[in-house]
Amino acid sequence: TADMVLENPDNLAETGIDIVAKPKGKRPTSITQLSGGEKTLTATALLFAIYLIKPAPFCILDEVDAPLDDANIGKFTQMIRQFSKESQFIIVTHNKMTMASVDVIYGVTMQEAGVSKLVPVDFRGLN
């Protein structure tokens, strides 16, 4: 579970928002005190909770899976798969498990100095 708490409710124009999360088996704590993986899970859970209310047409995620272990990568990719029915996801990743769960990969390679080449691989027709 998680709560969003105003840091200074008496000054709404300039207050910040603290996210207090309760990872499984732990007590509630500020997101600033969580590990990298716990921060990522909390932030993506918040993002997906917002998507349940108002999905966006697309979402760009840049290496959000980097601090996650394999078990949580599996949960993350399941959530992406579920929400990709309503939204398009562009994910920058180096994680092989994340790559293995997508419909299309666009690799970028540099075979000669200064010249990038895009290599698309479409898995949608393969079963």
Tab-separated table of N, CA and C in Angstrom, residues 11-72:
chain	number	residue	atom	x	y	z
A	11	ASN	N	0.378	25.353	3.083
A	11	ASN	CA	0.881	26.159	1.972
A	11	ASN	C	0.764	25.329	0.689
A	12	LEU	N	-0.463	25.194	0.187
A	12	LEU	CA	-0.716	24.326	-0.963
A	12	LEU	C	0.000	24.772	-2.231
A	13	ALA	N	0.266	26.069	-2.368
A	13	ALA	CA	0.912	26.572	-3.581
A	13	ALA	C	2.362	26.118	-3.689
A	14	GLU	N	3.000	25.838	-2.558
A	14	GLU	CA	4.423	25.514	-2.600
A	14	GLU	C	4.786	24.197	-1.924
A	15	THR	N	3.791	23.443	-1.503
A	15	THR	CA	4.093	22.196	-0.801
A	15	THR	C	4.549	21.104	-1.753
A	16	GLY	N	5.287	20.184	-1.221
A	16	GLY	CA	5.661	18.998	-1.972
A	16	GLY	C	4.757	17.842	-1.584
A	17	ILE	N	4.940	16.731	-2.250
A	17	ILE	CA	4.178	15.529	-1.941
A	17	ILE	C	5.167	14.432	-1.565
A	18	ASP	N	4.954	13.836	-0.405
A	18	ASP	CA	5.764	12.693	0.007
A	18	ASP	C	4.952	11.430	-0.255
A	19	ILE	N	5.604	10.421	-0.741
A	19	ILE	CA	4.949	9.135	-0.957
A	19	ILE	C	5.410	8.207	0.158
A	20	VAL	N	4.452	7.718	0.924
A	20	VAL	CA	4.739	6.789	2.018
A	20	VAL	C	4.249	5.413	1.574
A	21	ALA	N	5.180	4.490	1.459
A	21	ALA	CA	4.852	3.157	0.948
A	21	ALA	C	5.082	2.107	2.031
A	22	LYS	N	4.372	1.010	1.895
A	22	LYS	CA	4.544	-0.127	2.808
A	22	LYS	C	4.836	-1.372	1.977
A	23	PRO	N	6.128	-1.582	1.658
A	23	PRO	CA	6.472	-2.803	0.931
A	23	PRO	C	6.090	-4.036	1.752
A	24	LYS	N	5.840	-5.129	1.072
A	24	LYS	CA	5.410	-6.371	1.727
A	24	LYS	C	6.374	-6.753	2.854
A	25	GLY	N	5.808	-6.947	4.048
A	25	GLY	CA	6.602	-7.367	5.195
A	25	GLY	C	7.359	-6.260	5.900
A	26	LYS	N	7.141	-5.002	5.510
A	26	LYS	CA	7.853	-3.882	6.126
A	26	LYS	C	6.853	-2.866	6.657
A	27	ARG	N	7.356	-1.946	7.451
A	27	ARG	CA	6.484	-0.898	7.974
A	27	ARG	C	6.439	0.267	6.985
A	28	PRO	N	5.399	1.120	7.071
A	28	PRO	CA	5.310	2.266	6.155
A	28	PRO	C	6.521	3.191	6.306
A	29	THR	N	7.053	3.642	5.178
A	29	THR	CA	8.210	4.530	5.193
A	29	THR	C	8.183	5.443	3.974
A	30	SER	N	8.862	6.572	4.070
A	30	SER	CA	8.949	7.515	2.950
A	30	SER	C	9.670	6.861	1.780
A	31	ILE	N	9.258	7.210	0.581
A	31	ILE	CA	9.878	6.636	-0.621
A	31	ILE	C	11.375	6.948	-0.680
A	32	THR	N	11.778	8.045	-0.048
A	32	THR	CA	13.200	8.404	-0.056
A	32	THR	C	14.050	7.404	0.717
A	33	GLN	N	13.429	6.620	1.603
A	33	GLN	CA	14.155	5.652	2.429
A	33	GLN	C	14.133	4.234	1.855
A	34	LEU	N	13.474	4.044	0.729
A	34	LEU	CA	13.353	2.713	0.135
A	34	LEU	C	14.564	2.378	-0.732
A	35	SER	N	14.756	1.092	-0.988
A	35	SER	CA	15.815	0.659	-1.907
A	35	SER	C	15.435	1.054	-3.339
A	36	GLY	N	16.373	0.939	-4.250
A	36	GLY	CA	16.094	1.273	-5.653
A	36	GLY	C	14.958	0.456	-6.233
A	37	GLY	N	14.959	-0.853	-5.951
A	37	GLY	CA	13.886	-1.719	-6.446
A	37	GLY	C	12.544	-1.370	-5.839
A	38	GLU	N	12.534	-1.077	-4.516
A	38	GLU	CA	11.283	-0.706	-3.850
A	38	GLU	C	10.751	0.624	-4.375
A	39	LYS	N	11.654	1.567	-4.637
A	39	LYS	CA	11.232	2.855	-5.222
A	39	LYS	C	10.600	2.628	-6.592
A	40	THR	N	11.238	1.792	-7.392
A	40	THR	CA	10.720	1.510	-8.731
A	40	THR	C	9.353	0.860	-8.667
A	41	LEU	N	9.191	-0.142	-7.802
A	41	LEU	CA	7.899	-0.811	-7.674
A	41	LEU	C	6.824	0.155	-7.193
A	42	THR	N	7.171	1.018	-6.242
A	42	THR	CA	6.205	1.995	-5.728
A	42	THR	C	5.815	2.984	-6.816
A	43	ALA	N	6.802	3.506	-7.539
A	43	ALA	CA	6.514	4.491	-8.584
A	43	ALA	C	5.699	3.885	-9.727
A	44	THR	N	6.043	2.675	-10.143
A	44	THR	CA	5.274	2.061	-11.229
A	44	THR	C	3.876	1.676	-10.761
A	45	ALA	N	3.741	1.262	-9.501
A	45	ALA	CA	2.403	0.966	-8.963
A	45	ALA	C	1.545	2.226	-8.965
A	46	LEU	N	2.135	3.357	-8.593
A	46	LEU	CA	1.410	4.633	-8.622
A	46	LEU	C	1.033	5.000	-10.056
A	47	LEU	N	1.968	4.836	-10.986
A	47	LEU	CA	1.688	5.116	-12.395
A	47	LEU	C	0.537	4.253	-12.905
A	48	PHE	N	0.572	2.961	-12.608
A	48	PHE	CA	-0.483	2.064	-13.069
A	48	PHE	C	-1.814	2.352	-12.382
A	49	ALA	N	-1.779	2.797	-11.128
A	49	ALA	CA	-3.024	3.179	-10.442
A	49	ALA	C	-3.667	4.367	-11.147
A	50	ILE	N	-2.848	5.315	-11.585
A	50	ILE	CA	-3.364	6.461	-12.342
A	50	ILE	C	-3.923	5.986	-13.682
A	51	TYR	N	-3.234	5.040	-14.319
A	51	TYR	CA	-3.709	4.491	-15.595
A	51	TYR	C	-5.062	3.806	-15.460
A	52	LEU	N	-5.341	3.217	-14.289
A	52	LEU	CA	-6.652	2.591	-14.079
A	52	LEU	C	-7.772	3.618	-14.159
A	53	ILE	N	-7.479	4.842	-13.720
A	53	ILE	CA	-8.479	5.907	-13.728
A	53	ILE	C	-8.524	6.602	-15.081
A	54	LYS	N	-7.359	6.929	-15.633
A	54	LYS	CA	-7.302	7.658	-16.901
A	54	LYS	C	-6.089	7.204	-17.703
A	55	PRO	N	-6.255	6.191	-18.540
A	55	PRO	CA	-5.122	5.721	-19.343
A	55	PRO	C	-4.673	6.776	-20.359
A	56	ALA	N	-3.374	6.858	-20.557
A	56	ALA	CA	-2.811	7.737	-21.580
A	56	ALA	C	-2.647	6.929	-22.864
A	57	PRO	N	-2.582	7.594	-24.031
A	57	PRO	CA	-2.411	6.848	-25.279
A	57	PRO	C	-1.038	6.181	-25.380
A	58	PHE	N	-0.021	6.748	-24.711
A	58	PHE	CA	1.296	6.125	-24.718
A	58	PHE	C	2.060	6.503	-23.459
A	59	CYS	N	3.101	5.736	-23.183
A	59	CYS	CA	3.936	5.965	-22.006
A	59	CYS	C	5.371	5.606	-22.374
A	60	ILE	N	6.320	6.453	-21.998
A	60	ILE	CA	7.736	6.191	-22.245
A	60	ILE	C	8.406	5.912	-20.904
A	61	LEU	N	9.045	4.759	-20.799
A	61	LEU	CA	9.740	4.362	-19.579
A	61	LEU	C	11.208	4.135	-19.918
A	62	ASP	N	12.097	4.837	-19.238
A	62	ASP	CA	13.525	4.764	-19.532
A	62	ASP	C	14.255	3.980	-18.440
A	63	GLU	N	14.549	2.727	-18.710
A	63	GLU	CA	15.307	1.838	-17.837
A	63	GLU	C	14.736	1.737	-16.425
A	64	VAL	N	13.398	1.797	-16.298
A	64	VAL	CA	12.790	1.681	-14.972
A	64	VAL	C	12.972	0.286	-14.391
A	65	ASP	N	13.243	-0.689	-15.234
A	65	ASP	CA	13.405	-2.063	-14.767
A	65	ASP	C	14.818	-2.369	-14.270
A	66	ALA	N	15.743	-1.439	-14.407
A	66	ALA	CA	17.146	-1.696	-14.058
A	66	ALA	C	17.352	-2.148	-12.608
A	67	PRO	N	16.686	-1.550	-11.613
A	67	PRO	CA	16.940	-1.989	-10.234
A	67	PRO	C	16.124	-3.204	-9.786
A	68	LEU	N	15.320	-3.777	-10.667
A	68	LEU	CA	14.435	-4.873	-10.269
A	68	LEU	C	15.115	-6.236	-10.387
A	69	ASP	N	14.788	-7.141	-9.464
A	69	ASP	CA	15.265	-8.519	-9.565
A	69	ASP	C	14.359	-9.288	-10.528
A	70	ASP	N	14.726	-10.527	-10.841
A	70	ASP	CA	13.991	-11.299	-11.850
A	70	ASP	C	12.519	-11.497	-11.497
A	71	ALA	N	12.225	-11.762	-10.222
A	71	ALA	CA	10.821	-11.965	-9.819
A	71	ALA	C	9.998	-10.710	-10.070
A	72	ASN	N	10.573	-9.556	-9.753
A	72	ASN	CA	9.839	-8.306	-9.950
A	72	ASN	C	9.817	-7.875	-11.407
